[in-house]
JSON list of C-alpha atoms in Angstrom, two decimals:
[
{"chain": "D", "resi": 27, "resn": "MET", "atom": "CA", "xyz": [-0.17, -0.11, -0.35]},
{"chain": "D", "resi": 28, "resn": "SER", "atom": "CA", "xyz": [3.14, 2.40, 0.21]},
{"chain": "D", "resi": 29, "resn": "GLN", "atom": "CA", "xyz": [2.56, 2.98, -3.06]},
{"chain": "D", "resi": 30, "resn": "ARG", "atom": "CA", "xyz": [-0.80, 3.98, -3.32]},
{"chain": "D", "resi": 31, "resn": "LYS", "atom": "CA", "xyz": [-2.38, 7.26, -3.10]},
{"chain": "D", "resi": 32, "resn": "ARG", "atom": "CA", "xyz": [-4.68, 7.97, 0.29]},
{"chain": "D", "resi": 33, "resn": "ARG", "atom": "CA", "xyz": [-7.27, 9.27, -2.07]},
{"chain": "D", "resi": 34, "resn": "GLU", "atom": "CA", "xyz": [-7.44, 8.68, -5.57]},
{"chain": "D", "resi": 35, "resn": "LYS", "atom": "CA", "xyz": [-9.97, 10.83, -8.58]},
{"chain": "D", "resi": 36, "resn": "VAL", "atom": "CA", "xyz": [-12.16, 8.30, -10.26]},
{"chain": "D", "resi": 37, "resn": "THR", "atom": "CA", "xyz": [-15.08, 8.74, -13.29]},
{"chain": "D", "resi": 38, "resn": "PHE", "atom": "CA", "xyz": [-17.03, 5.56, -14.44]},
{"chain": "D", "resi": 39, "resn": "PRO", "atom": "CA", "xyz": [-19.87, 5.90, -17.32]},
{"chain": "D", "resi": 40, "resn": "ASN", "atom": "CA", "xyz": [-23.51, 6.02, -15.89]},
{"chain": "D", "resi": 41, "resn": "LEU", "atom": "CA", "xyz": [-26.60, 3.89, -17.84]},
{"chain": "D", "resi": 42, "resn": "GLN", "atom": "CA", "xyz": [-26.65, 6.71, -20.18]},
{"chain": "D", "resi": 43, "resn": "GLY", "atom": "CA", "xyz": [-22.57, 6.50, -21.15]},
{"chain": "D", "resi": 44, "resn": "GLU", "atom": "CA", "xyz": [-21.74, 9.71, -19.07]},
{"chain": "D", "resi": 45, "resn": "LYS", "atom": "CA", "xyz": [-18.77, 10.15, -16.66]},
{"chain": "D", "resi": 46, "resn": "LEU", "atom": "CA", "xyz": [-19.90, 10.64, -12.89]},
{"chain": "D", "resi": 47, "resn": "ALA", "atom": "CA", "xyz": [-17.19, 11.71, -10.93]},
{"chain": "D", "resi": 48, "resn": "GLY", "atom": "CA", "xyz": [-16.19, 10.07, -7.55]},
{"chain": "D", "resi": 49, "resn": "ILE", "atom": "CA", "xyz": [-13.38, 10.29, -4.65]},
{"chain": "D", "resi": 50, "resn": "LEU", "atom": "CA", "xyz": [-12.20, 6.65, -3.72]},
{"chain": "D", "resi": 51, "resn": "GLU", "atom": "CA", "xyz": [-10.68, 7.20, -0.12]},
{"chain": "D", "resi": 52, "resn": "PHE", "atom": "CA", "xyz": [-7.89, 4.89, 0.65]},
{"chain": "D", "resi": 53, "resn": "PRO", "atom": "CA", "xyz": [-6.40, 3.53, 4.03]},
{"chain": "D", "resi": 54, "resn": "THR", "atom": "CA", "xyz": [-2.75, 3.51, 5.13]},
{"chain": "D", "resi": 55, "resn": "GLY", "atom": "CA", "xyz": [-2.69, 0.00, 4.90]},
{"chain": "D", "resi": 56, "resn": "SER", "atom": "CA", "xyz": [-4.55, -3.09, 3.08]},
{"chain": "D", "resi": 57, "resn": "PRO", "atom": "CA", "xyz": [-8.76, -2.17, 2.84]},
{"chain": "D", "resi": 58, "resn": "ALA", "atom": "CA", "xyz": [-10.40, -4.19, 5.57]},
{"chain": "D", "resi": 59, "resn": "GLY", "atom": "CA", "xyz": [-12.99, -3.63, 3.55]},
{"chain": "D", "resi": 60, "resn": "TYR", "atom": "CA", "xyz": [-14.77, -1.31, 0.52]},
{"chain": "D", "resi": 61, "resn": "ALA", "atom": "CA", "xyz": [-17.69, 1.22, 1.53]},
{"chain": "D", "resi": 62, "resn": "LEU", "atom": "CA", "xyz": [-19.91, 3.01, -1.28]},
{"chain": "D", "resi": 63, "resn": "PHE", "atom": "CA", "xyz": [-21.37, 6.55, 0.13]},
{"chain": "D", "resi": 64, "resn": "ALA", "atom": "CA", "xyz": [-24.30, 8.30, -1.59]},
{"chain": "D", "resi": 65, "resn": "PRO", "atom": "CA", "xyz": [-24.70, 11.54, -0.59]},
{"chain": "D", "resi": 66, "resn": "CYS", "atom": "CA", "xyz": [-27.69, 13.66, -0.12]},
{"chain": "D", "resi": 67, "resn": "PHE", "atom": "CA", "xyz": [-30.55, 14.85, -2.54]},
{"chain": "D", "resi": 68, "resn": "THR", "atom": "CA", "xyz": [-28.65, 17.73, -4.80]},
{"chain": "D", "resi": 69, "resn": "CYS", "atom": "CA", "xyz": [-25.54, 17.44, -2.36]},
{"chain": "D", "resi": 70, "resn": "GLY", "atom": "CA", "xyz": [-22.41, 16.10, -4.10]},
{"chain": "D", "resi": 71, "resn": "LYS", "atom": "CA", "xyz": [-19.49, 14.12, -2.81]},
{"chain": "D", "resi": 72, "resn": "ASP", "atom": "CA", "xyz": [-17.80, 16.87, -1.10]},
{"chain": "D", "resi": 73, "resn": "VAL", "atom": "CA", "xyz": [-20.68, 18.26, 0.99]},
{"chain": "D", "resi": 74, "resn": "LEU", "atom": "CA", "xyz": [-19.05, 17.96, 4.51]},
{"chain": "D", "resi": 75, "resn": "ALA", "atom": "CA", "xyz": [-21.00, 14.99, 5.68]},
{"chain": "D", "resi": 76, "resn": "ALA", "atom": "CA", "xyz": [-20.02, 13.01, 2.78]},
{"chain": "D", "resi": 77, "resn": "SER", "atom": "CA", "xyz": [-16.09, 13.70, 2.63]},
{"chain": "D", "resi": 78, "resn": "ARG", "atom": "CA", "xyz": [-16.07, 14.09, 6.84]},
{"chain": "D", "resi": 79, "resn": "ILE", "atom": "CA", "xyz": [-17.12, 10.53, 7.16]},
{"chain": "D", "resi": 80, "resn": "CYS", "atom": "CA", "xyz": [-15.78, 8.98, 3.93]},
{"chain": "D", "resi": 81, "resn": "ARG", "atom": "CA", "xyz": [-12.14, 10.26, 5.01]},
{"chain": "D", "resi": 82, "resn": "ARG", "atom": "CA", "xyz": [-12.37, 9.12, 8.79]},
{"chain": "D", "resi": 83, "resn": "LEU", "atom": "CA", "xyz": [-14.03, 5.73, 7.41]},
{"chain": "D", "resi": 84, "resn": "ALA", "atom": "CA", "xyz": [-10.24, 5.24, 5.28]},
{"chain": "D", "resi": 85, "resn": "GLU", "atom": "CA", "xyz": [-8.66, 6.00, 8.42]},
{"chain": "D", "resi": 86, "resn": "LEU", "atom": "CA", "xyz": [-10.55, 3.06, 9.76]},
{"chain": "D", "resi": 87, "resn": "GLY", "atom": "CA", "xyz": [-9.05, 0.84, 7.24]},
{"chain": "D", "resi": 88, "resn": "ILE", "atom": "CA", "xyz": [-12.21, 1.00, 5.29]},
{"chain": "D", "resi": 89, "resn": "ALA", "atom": "CA", "xyz": [-11.87, 2.19, 1.17]},
{"chain": "D", "resi": 90, "resn": "THR", "atom": "CA", "xyz": [-14.94, 4.67, 0.56]},
{"chain": "D", "resi": 91, "resn": "LEU", "atom": "CA", "xyz": [-16.13, 5.80, -2.51]},
{"chain": "D", "resi": 92, "resn": "ARG", "atom": "CA", "xyz": [-18.32, 8.69, -2.73]},
{"chain": "D", "resi": 93, "resn": "PHE", "atom": "CA", "xyz": [-19.75, 10.26, -6.08]},
{"chain": "D", "resi": 94, "resn": "ASP", "atom": "CA", "xyz": [-21.52, 12.70, -7.84]},
{"chain": "D", "resi": 95, "resn": "PHE", "atom": "CA", "xyz": [-24.79, 12.14, -8.65]},
{"chain": "D", "resi": 96, "resn": "THR", "atom": "CA", "xyz": [-25.53, 12.43, -12.47]},
{"chain": "D", "resi": 97, "resn": "GLY", "atom": "CA", "xyz": [-25.59, 16.32, -13.11]},
{"chain": "D", "resi": 98, "resn": "LEU", "atom": "CA", "xyz": [-24.08, 17.17, -10.21]},
{"chain": "D", "resi": 99, "resn": "GLY", "atom": "CA", "xyz": [-20.67, 18.11, -8.91]},
{"chain": "D", "resi": 100, "resn": "ASP", "atom": "CA", "xyz": [-18.01, 17.08, -11.54]},
{"chain": "D", "resi": 101, "resn": "SER", "atom": "CA", "xyz": [-20.36, 14.40, -12.86]},
{"chain": "D", "resi": 102, "resn": "GLU", "atom": "CA", "xyz": [-21.68, 15.16, -16.68]},
{"chain": "D", "resi": 103, "resn": "GLY", "atom": "CA", "xyz": [-25.09, 15.07, -17.63]},
{"chain": "D", "resi": 104, "resn": "ASP", "atom": "CA", "xyz": [-28.35, 17.23, -16.82]},
{"chain": "D", "resi": 105, "resn": "PHE", "atom": "CA", "xyz": [-29.72, 17.35, -13.29]},
{"chain": "D", "resi": 106, "resn": "SER", "atom": "CA", "xyz": [-33.41, 17.87, -14.77]},
{"chain": "D", "resi": 107, "resn": "GLU", "atom": "CA", "xyz": [-33.19, 14.94, -16.69]},
{"chain": "D", "resi": 108, "resn": "THR", "atom": "CA", "xyz": [-32.58, 12.98, -13.95]},
{"chain": "D", "resi": 109, "resn": "ASN", "atom": "CA", "xyz": [-34.98, 11.07, -11.03]},
{"chain": "D", "resi": 110, "resn": "PHE", "atom": "CA", "xyz": [-34.87, 8.80, -8.29]},
{"chain": "D", "resi": 111, "resn": "SER", "atom": "CA", "xyz": [-34.52, 6.07, -10.61]},
{"chain": "D", "resi": 112, "resn": "THR", "atom": "CA", "xyz": [-31.21, 7.43, -11.92]},
{"chain": "D", "resi": 113, "resn": "ASN", "atom": "CA", "xyz": [-29.87, 7.78, -9.14]},
{"chain": "D", "resi": 114, "resn": "VAL", "atom": "CA", "xyz": [-30.44, 4.11, -8.18]},
{"chain": "D", "resi": 115, "resn": "ASP", "atom": "CA", "xyz": [-28.82, 3.56, -11.51]},
{"chain": "D", "resi": 116, "resn": "ASP", "atom": "CA", "xyz": [-26.08, 5.53, -10.47]},
{"chain": "D", "resi": 117, "resn": "LEU", "atom": "CA", "xyz": [-25.41, 3.81, -7.54]},
{"chain": "D", "resi": 118, "resn": "LYS", "atom": "CA", "xyz": [-25.33, 0.67, -9.13]},
{"chain": "D", "resi": 119, "resn": "ALA", "atom": "CA", "xyz": [-23.35, 1.66, -11.79]},
{"chain": "D", "resi": 120, "resn": "ALA", "atom": "CA", "xyz": [-20.71, 3.50, -8.75]},
{"chain": "D", "resi": 121, "resn": "ALA", "atom": "CA", "xyz": [-20.70, -0.59, -7.47]},
{"chain": "D", "resi": 122, "resn": "ALA", "atom": "CA", "xyz": [-20.02, -1.79, -10.93]},
{"chain": "D", "resi": 123, "resn": "PHE", "atom": "CA", "xyz": [-16.88, 0.16, -11.22]},
{"chain": "D", "resi": 124, "resn": "LEU", "atom": "CA", "xyz": [-15.95, -0.89, -7.67]},
{"chain": "D", "resi": 125, "resn": "ARG", "atom": "CA", "xyz": [-16.20, -4.89, -8.70]},
{"chain": "D", "resi": 126, "resn": "GLU", "atom": "CA", "xyz": [-14.30, -4.41, -11.63]},
{"chain": "D", "resi": 127, "resn": "THR", "atom": "CA", "xyz": [-11.97, -2.36, -10.69]},
{"chain": "D", "resi": 128, "resn": "HIS", "atom": "CA", "xyz": [-10.84, -2.79, -7.04]},
{"chain": "D", "resi": 129, "resn": "ARG", "atom": "CA", "xyz": [-13.15, -5.25, -4.94]},
{"chain": "D", "resi": 130, "resn": "PRO", "atom": "CA", "xyz": [-16.90, -5.42, -4.37]},
{"chain": "D", "resi": 131, "resn": "ALA", "atom": "CA", "xyz": [-18.50, -3.18, -2.17]},
{"chain": "D", "resi": 132, "resn": "ASP", "atom": "CA", "xyz": [-19.10, -4.69, 1.13]},
{"chain": "D", "resi": 133, "resn": "LEU", "atom": "CA", "xyz": [-20.97, -1.51, 2.64]},
{"chain": "D", "resi": 134, "resn": "LEU", "atom": "CA", "xyz": [-23.60, 0.19, 1.04]},
{"chain": "D", "resi": 135, "resn": "ILE", "atom": "CA", "xyz": [-23.97, 3.85, 2.83]},
{"chain": "D", "resi": 136, "resn": "GLY", "atom": "CA", "xyz": [-26.46, 6.61, 1.78]},
{"chain": "D", "resi": 137, "resn": "HIS", "atom": "CA", "xyz": [-27.24, 10.22, 3.60]},
{"chain": "D", "resi": 138, "resn": "SER", "atom": "CA", "xyz": [-30.94, 11.39, 3.18]},
{"chain": "D", "resi": 139, "resn": "LEU", "atom": "CA", "xyz": [-32.43, 10.66, -0.35]},
{"chain": "D", "resi": 140, "resn": "GLY", "atom": "CA", "xyz": [-29.11, 8.96, -1.04]},
{"chain": "D", "resi": 141, "resn": "GLY", "atom": "CA", "xyz": [-30.05, 6.70, 1.89]},
{"chain": "D", "resi": 142, "resn": "ALA", "atom": "CA", "xyz": [-33.57, 6.04, 0.55]},
{"chain": "D", "resi": 143, "resn": "ALA", "atom": "CA", "xyz": [-31.88, 5.21, -2.87]},
{"chain": "D", "resi": 144, "resn": "VAL", "atom": "CA", "xyz": [-29.09, 2.66, -1.19]},
{"chain": "D", "resi": 145, "resn": "LEU", "atom": "CA", "xyz": [-32.09, 0.63, -0.01]},
{"chain": "D", "resi": 146, "resn": "ALA", "atom": "CA", "xyz": [-33.58, 0.51, -3.70]},
{"chain": "D", "resi": 147, "resn": "ALA", "atom": "CA", "xyz": [-30.81, -0.52, -4.96]},
{"chain": "D", "resi": 148, "resn": "ALA", "atom": "CA", "xyz": [-29.29, -2.80, -2.89]},
{"chain": "D", "resi": 149, "resn": "ALA", "atom": "CA", "xyz": [-31.46, -5.91, -4.04]},
{"chain": "D", "resi": 150, "resn": "ASP", "atom": "CA", "xyz": [-29.36, -5.05, -7.65]},
{"chain": "D", "resi": 151, "resn": "ILE", "atom": "CA", "xyz": [-25.89, -5.05, -5.25]},
{"chain": "D", "resi": 152, "resn": "PRO", "atom": "CA", "xyz": [-25.93, -8.17, -3.72]},
{"chain": "D", "resi": 153, "resn": "GLU", "atom": "CA", "xyz": [-22.32, -8.48, -3.13]},
{"chain": "D", "resi": 154, "resn": "ALA", "atom": "CA", "xyz": [-22.69, -5.57, -0.04]},
{"chain": "D", "resi": 155, "resn": "LYS", "atom": "CA", "xyz": [-23.11, -7.37, 3.17]},
{"chain": "D", "resi": 156, "resn": "ALA", "atom": "CA", "xyz": [-24.82, -4.62, 5.21]},
{"chain": "D", "resi": 157, "resn": "ILE", "atom": "CA", "xyz": [-26.49, -1.18, 4.48]},
{"chain": "D", "resi": 158, "resn": "VAL", "atom": "CA", "xyz": [-26.26, 2.07, 6.60]},
{"chain": "D", "resi": 159, "resn": "THR", "atom": "CA", "xyz": [-28.78, 5.12, 6.08]},
{"chain": "D", "resi": 160, "resn": "ILE", "atom": "CA", "xyz": [-28.10, 8.71, 7.45]},
{"chain": "D", "resi": 161, "resn": "ALA", "atom": "CA", "xyz": [-31.03, 10.76, 8.51]},
{"chain": "D", "resi": 162, "resn": "ALA", "atom": "CA", "xyz": [-32.92, 8.97, 4.91]},
{"chain": "D", "resi": 163, "resn": "PRO", "atom": "CA", "xyz": [-36.81, 8.90, 4.58]},
{"chain": "D", "resi": 164, "resn": "ARG", "atom": "CA", "xyz": [-38.39, 5.43, 4.50]},
{"chain": "D", "resi": 165, "resn": "ASP", "atom": "CA", "xyz": [-39.41, 6.22, 1.17]},
{"chain": "D", "resi": 166, "resn": "PRO", "atom": "CA", "xyz": [-38.18, 8.96, -2.05]},
{"chain": "D", "resi": 167, "resn": "GLN", "atom": "CA", "xyz": [-41.63, 10.65, -1.86]},
{"chain": "D", "resi": 168, "resn": "HIS", "atom": "CA", "xyz": [-40.69, 12.36, 0.98]},
{"chain": "D", "resi": 169, "resn": "VAL", "atom": "CA", "xyz": [-38.51, 14.44, -1.11]},
{"chain": "D", "resi": 170, "resn": "LEU", "atom": "CA", "xyz": [-41.49, 16.23, -2.73]},
{"chain": "D", "resi": 171, "resn": "LYS", "atom": "CA", "xyz": [-41.89, 18.16, 0.75]},
{"chain": "D", "resi": 172, "resn": "GLN", "atom": "CA", "xyz": [-38.54, 20.18, -0.01]},
{"chain": "D", "resi": 173, "resn": "PHE", "atom": "CA", "xyz": [-40.54, 21.94, -3.02]},
{"chain": "D", "resi": 174, "resn": "SER", "atom": "CA", "xyz": [-44.19, 21.18, -2.14]},
{"chain": "D", "resi": 175, "resn": "ARG", "atom": "CA", "xyz": [-45.36, 24.63, -3.22]},
{"chain": "D", "resi": 176, "resn": "ASP", "atom": "CA", "xyz": [-43.89, 24.11, -6.40]},
{"chain": "D", "resi": 177, "resn": "LEU", "atom": "CA", "xyz": [-45.68, 21.01, -7.13]},
{"chain": "D", "resi": 178, "resn": "GLU", "atom": "CA", "xyz": [-48.71, 22.15, -9.06]},
{"chain": "D", "resi": 179, "resn": "ALA", "atom": "CA", "xyz": [-46.80, 24.60, -11.24]},
{"chain": "D", "resi": 180, "resn": "ILE", "atom": "CA", "xyz": [-44.61, 21.39, -12.40]},
{"chain": "D", "resi": 181, "resn": "ARG", "atom": "CA", "xyz": [-47.65, 19.43, -13.00]},
{"chain": "D", "resi": 182, "resn": "GLU", "atom": "CA", "xyz": [-49.05, 22.16, -15.14]},
{"chain": "D", "resi": 183, "resn": "HIS", "atom": "CA", "xyz": [-46.40, 23.35, -17.24]},
{"chain": "D", "resi": 184, "resn": "GLY", "atom": "CA", "xyz": [-43.50, 20.24, -16.96]},
{"chain": "D", "resi": 185, "resn": "GLN", "atom": "CA", "xyz": [-40.97, 22.01, -14.95]},
{"chain": "D", "resi": 186, "resn": "ALA", "atom": "CA", "xyz": [-40.26, 24.71, -12.44]},
{"chain": "D", "resi": 187, "resn": "GLU", "atom": "CA", "xyz": [-36.93, 26.24, -10.77]},
{"chain": "D", "resi": 188, "resn": "VAL", "atom": "CA", "xyz": [-37.43, 25.65, -7.42]},
{"chain": "D", "resi": 189, "resn": "ALA", "atom": "CA", "xyz": [-35.14, 26.44, -4.52]},
{"chain": "D", "resi": 190, "resn": "LEU", "atom": "CA", "xyz": [-32.87, 23.63, -2.92]},
{"chain": "D", "resi": 191, "resn": "SER", "atom": "CA", "xyz": [-30.29, 24.16, -0.25]},
{"chain": "D", "resi": 192, "resn": "GLY", "atom": "CA", "xyz": [-30.40, 27.73, -1.35]},
{"chain": "D", "resi": 193, "resn": "ARG", "atom": "CA", "xyz": [-29.50, 26.68, -4.89]},
{"chain": "D", "resi": 194, "resn": "PRO", "atom": "CA", "xyz": [-31.78, 27.03, -8.30]},
{"chain": "D", "resi": 195, "resn": "PHE", "atom": "CA", "xyz": [-32.55, 23.68, -9.75]},
{"chain": "D", "resi": 196, "resn": "ILE", "atom": "CA", "xyz": [-35.12, 22.64, -12.89]},
{"chain": "D", "resi": 197, "resn": "ILE", "atom": "CA", "xyz": [-37.49, 19.86, -11.38]},
{"chain": "D", "resi": 198, "resn": "ARG", "atom": "CA", "xyz": [-39.50, 18.47, -14.19]},
{"chain": "D", "resi": 199, "resn": "LYS", "atom": "CA", "xyz": [-42.94, 16.19, -13.97]},
{"chain": "D", "resi": 200, "resn": "HIS", "atom": "CA", "xyz": [-41.38, 13.03, -14.81]},
{"chain": "D", "resi": 201, "resn": "PHE", "atom": "CA", "xyz": [-39.43, 13.22, -11.38]},
{"chain": "D", "resi": 202, "resn": "ILE", "atom": "CA", "xyz": [-42.59, 13.53, -9.68]},
{"chain": "D", "resi": 203, "resn": "GLU", "atom": "CA", "xyz": [-43.84, 10.72, -11.73]},
{"chain": "D", "resi": 204, "resn": "ASP", "atom": "CA", "xyz": [-41.02, 8.46, -10.99]},
{"chain": "D", "resi": 205, "resn": "VAL", "atom": "CA", "xyz": [-41.05, 9.08, -7.26]},
{"chain": "D", "resi": 206, "resn": "GLU", "atom": "CA", "xyz": [-44.66, 8.08, -7.13]},
{"chain": "D", "resi": 207, "resn": "SER", "atom": "CA", "xyz": [-44.49, 5.05, -8.94]},
{"chain": "D", "resi": 208, "resn": "ILE", "atom": "CA", "xyz": [-41.28, 3.47, -6.38]},
{"chain": "D", "resi": 209, "resn": "ARG", "atom": "CA", "xyz": [-43.02, 0.15, -5.43]},
{"chain": "D", "resi": 210, "resn": "GLU", "atom": "CA", "xyz": [-43.10, -0.52, -1.52]},
{"chain": "D", "resi": 211, "resn": "GLY", "atom": "CA", "xyz": [-41.49, -3.69, -0.38]},
{"chain": "D", "resi": 212, "resn": "TYR", "atom": "CA", "xyz": [-37.38, -3.28, -0.90]},
{"chain": "D", "resi": 213, "resn": "ILE", "atom": "CA", "xyz": [-37.15, -2.18, 2.81]},
{"chain": "D", "resi": 214, "resn": "HIS", "atom": "CA", "xyz": [-38.69, -5.56, 4.25]},
{"chain": "D", "resi": 215, "resn": "GLU", "atom": "CA", "xyz": [-36.93, -7.68, 1.12]},
{"chain": "D", "resi": 216, "resn": "LEU", "atom": "CA", "xyz": [-33.19, -6.40, 2.08]},
{"chain": "D", "resi": 217, "resn": "GLY", "atom": "CA", "xyz": [-32.16, -9.50, 3.56]},
{"chain": "D", "resi": 218, "resn": "ARG", "atom": "CA", "xyz": [-29.12, -8.16, 4.84]},
{"chain": "D", "resi": 219, "resn": "PRO", "atom": "CA", "xyz": [-27.67, -6.55, 8.59]},
{"chain": "D", "resi": 220, "resn": "LEU", "atom": "CA", "xyz": [-28.83, -2.70, 8.77]},
{"chain": "D", "resi": 221, "resn": "LEU", "atom": "CA", "xyz": [-27.73, 0.43, 10.39]},
{"chain": "D", "resi": 222, "resn": "ILE", "atom": "CA", "xyz": [-29.94, 3.35, 10.64]},
{"chain": "D", "resi": 223, "resn": "TYR", "atom": "CA", "xyz": [-28.77, 6.80, 11.55]},
{"chain": "D", "resi": 224, "resn": "HIS", "atom": "CA", "xyz": [-31.20, 9.73, 12.79]},
{"chain": "D", "resi": 225, "resn": "SER", "atom": "CA", "xyz": [-31.43, 12.84, 15.27]},
{"chain": "D", "resi": 226, "resn": "PRO", "atom": "CA", "xyz": [-34.56, 13.52, 17.12]},
{"chain": "D", "resi": 227, "resn": "VAL", "atom": "CA", "xyz": [-34.13, 17.25, 16.01]},
{"chain": "D", "resi": 228, "resn": "ASP", "atom": "CA", "xyz": [-33.76, 16.68, 12.26]},
{"chain": "D", "resi": 229, "resn": "ALA", "atom": "CA", "xyz": [-35.60, 19.51, 11.03]},
{"chain": "D", "resi": 230, "resn": "THR", "atom": "CA", "xyz": [-35.97, 17.83, 7.33]},
{"chain": "D", "resi": 231, "resn": "VAL", "atom": "CA", "xyz": [-36.52, 14.34, 7.71]},
{"chain": "D", "resi": 232, "resn": "SER", "atom": "CA", "xyz": [-38.21, 13.57, 11.09]},
{"chain": "D", "resi": 233, "resn": "ILE", "atom": "CA", "xyz": [-36.98, 11.05, 13.38]},
{"chain": "D", "resi": 234, "resn": "ASP", "atom": "CA", "xyz": [-40.24, 9.12, 12.50]},
{"chain": "D", "resi": 235, "resn": "GLU", "atom": "CA", "xyz": [-39.37, 8.17, 9.29]},
{"chain": "D", "resi": 236, "resn": "ALA", "atom": "CA", "xyz": [-36.09, 6.43, 10.84]},
{"chain": "D", "resi": 237, "resn": "ALA", "atom": "CA", "xyz": [-38.94, 4.46, 12.88]},
{"chain": "D", "resi": 238, "resn": "ASP", "atom": "CA", "xyz": [-40.54, 3.49, 9.74]},
{"chain": "D", "resi": 239, "resn": "ILE", "atom": "CA", "xyz": [-37.57, 1.98, 8.09]},
{"chain": "D", "resi": 240, "resn": "TYR", "atom": "CA", "xyz": [-36.61, 0.09, 11.37]},
{"chain": "D", "resi": 241, "resn": "ASN", "atom": "CA", "xyz": [-40.20, -1.41, 11.35]},
{"chain": "D", "resi": 242, "resn": "ARG", "atom": "CA", "xyz": [-39.94, -2.34, 7.75]},
{"chain": "D", "resi": 243, "resn": "ALA", "atom": "CA", "xyz": [-36.95, -3.94, 7.99]},
{"chain": "D", "resi": 244, "resn": "MET", "atom": "CA", "xyz": [-36.13, -7.41, 9.11]},
{"chain": "D", "resi": 245, "resn": "HIS", "atom": "CA", "xyz": [-33.78, -8.60, 11.69]},
{"chain": "D", "resi": 246, "resn": "PRO", "atom": "CA", "xyz": [-30.63, -8.19, 12.18]},
{"chain": "D", "resi": 247, "resn": "LYS", "atom": "CA", "xyz": [-31.13, -4.26, 12.53]},
{"chain": "D", "resi": 248, "resn": "SER", "atom": "CA", "xyz": [-30.01, -1.36, 14.83]},
{"chain": "D", "resi": 249, "resn": "PHE", "atom": "CA", "xyz": [-30.55, 2.49, 15.54]},
{"chain": "D", "resi": 250, "resn": "ILE", "atom": "CA", "xyz": [-28.66, 4.83, 16.56]},
{"chain": "D", "resi": 251, "resn": "SER", "atom": "CA", "xyz": [-29.31, 8.40, 17.69]},
{"chain": "D", "resi": 252, "resn": "LEU", "atom": "CA", "xyz": [-27.58, 11.35, 16.71]},
{"chain": "D", "resi": 253, "resn": "ASP", "atom": "CA", "xyz": [-28.81, 13.42, 19.63]},
{"chain": "D", "resi": 254, "resn": "ALA", "atom": "CA", "xyz": [-28.52, 16.99, 19.02]},
{"chain": "D", "resi": 255, "resn": "ALA", "atom": "CA", "xyz": [-26.80, 16.55, 15.04]},
{"chain": "D", "resi": 256, "resn": "ASP", "atom": "CA", "xyz": [-28.92, 18.38, 12.18]},
{"chain": "D", "resi": 257, "resn": "HIS", "atom": "CA", "xyz": [-30.19, 17.10, 9.12]},
{"chain": "D", "resi": 258, "resn": "LEU", "atom": "CA", "xyz": [-26.78, 17.61, 6.70]},
{"chain": "D", "resi": 259, "resn": "LEU", "atom": "CA", "xyz": [-24.59, 16.70, 9.43]},
{"chain": "D", "resi": 260, "resn": "THR", "atom": "CA", "xyz": [-22.52, 20.04, 9.62]},
{"chain": "D", "resi": 261, "resn": "ARG", "atom": "CA", "xyz": [-21.01, 19.61, 13.01]},
{"chain": "D", "resi": 262, "resn": "ARG", "atom": "CA", "xyz": [-17.66, 17.65, 12.48]},
{"chain": "D", "resi": 263, "resn": "GLU", "atom": "CA", "xyz": [-17.94, 15.61, 15.62]},
{"chain": "D", "resi": 264, "resn": "ASP", "atom": "CA", "xyz": [-21.71, 13.90, 14.23]},
{"chain": "D", "resi": 265, "resn": "ALA", "atom": "CA", "xyz": [-19.92, 13.33, 11.49]},
{"chain": "D", "resi": 266, "resn": "LEU", "atom": "CA", "xyz": [-16.71, 11.48, 12.78]},
{"chain": "D", "resi": 267, "resn": "TYR", "atom": "CA", "xyz": [-19.57, 9.84, 15.29]},
{"chain": "D", "resi": 268, "resn": "VAL", "atom": "CA", "xyz": [-21.32, 8.36, 12.43]},
{"chain": "D", "resi": 269, "resn": "ALA", "atom": "CA", "xyz": [-17.88, 7.29, 10.80]},
{"chain": "D", "resi": 270, "resn": "ASN", "atom": "CA", "xyz": [-16.49, 5.96, 14.33]},
{"chain": "D", "resi": 271, "resn": "THR", "atom": "CA", "xyz": [-19.53, 3.85, 15.53]},
{"chain": "D", "resi": 272, "resn": "LEU", "atom": "CA", "xyz": [-20.03, 2.82, 11.76]},
{"chain": "D", "resi": 273, "resn": "ALA", "atom": "CA", "xyz": [-16.54, 1.02, 11.63]},
{"chain": "D", "resi": 274, "resn": "THR", "atom": "CA", "xyz": [-17.14, -0.79, 14.94]},
{"chain": "D", "resi": 275, "resn": "TRP", "atom": "CA", "xyz": [-20.83, -1.98, 13.64]},
{"chain": "D", "resi": 276, "resn": "ALA", "atom": "CA", "xyz": [-19.57, -3.16, 10.48]},
{"chain": "D", "resi": 277, "resn": "ALA", "atom": "CA", "xyz": [-16.14, -4.85, 11.05]},
{"chain": "D", "resi": 278, "resn": "PRO", "atom": "CA", "xyz": [-17.78, -8.49, 11.45]},
{"chain": "D", "resi": 279, "resn": "HIS", "atom": "CA", "xyz": [-19.29, -7.54, 7.78]},
{"chain": "D", "resi": 280, "resn": "LEU", "atom": "CA", "xyz": [-15.93, -7.07, 6.07]},
{"chain": "D", "resi": 281, "resn": "GLN", "atom": "CA", "xyz": [-14.06, -9.00, 3.69]},
{"chain": "D", "resi": 282, "resn": "GLY", "atom": "CA", "xyz": [-11.17, -8.31, 5.98]}
]
């Protein structure tokens, strides 16, 4: 491992052949396992929660890939043409990249809507031995609440510009139709250990969503409260707490 970079910028194609950009964080020694991290809705790979958690996991021995979904950050594509299903496809493309170039992902980790995408994608990433969600909703329809005032305009005109995390994004009608069409049942069918993180004071995604995920999932399943953390885990100590406890929980499920 002495000649390997601690951090490697990577690209891989999505289903449409557009390049997705990622960063693969490596430990100093041989990885105990590999993890794939899906950021929150409209967030990129460099958002604080993603970068801090992934870097800390690498310090703890877990090589971790974080990436930009289509149309975000350094990835190619048009965000307005994406939806929840394309996010799931992007996750599967990232898993294929790890599988073909390094080792199959042992862990799938998702933050907010990225957590919902991880839950939905898990069936098509069978090599992943355990699943982790952070501040995630039980299903993707929850994201519609972030631009609920614009839903009528989107349905009527086919699209609208909405403000998300203080930035303008074009949301098209197909995005709404896609999240409303996602079938239920995939959480119950995970068939793998699940760890759920959530804050009781999360003002964006209620902790009731975590309870629903927990109730839908089969054992083994675990829940860890993030106490005073905000939805985006903007405090460094909250992100590091997630990484530290996650690495301990995941240890039995890694290839070693």
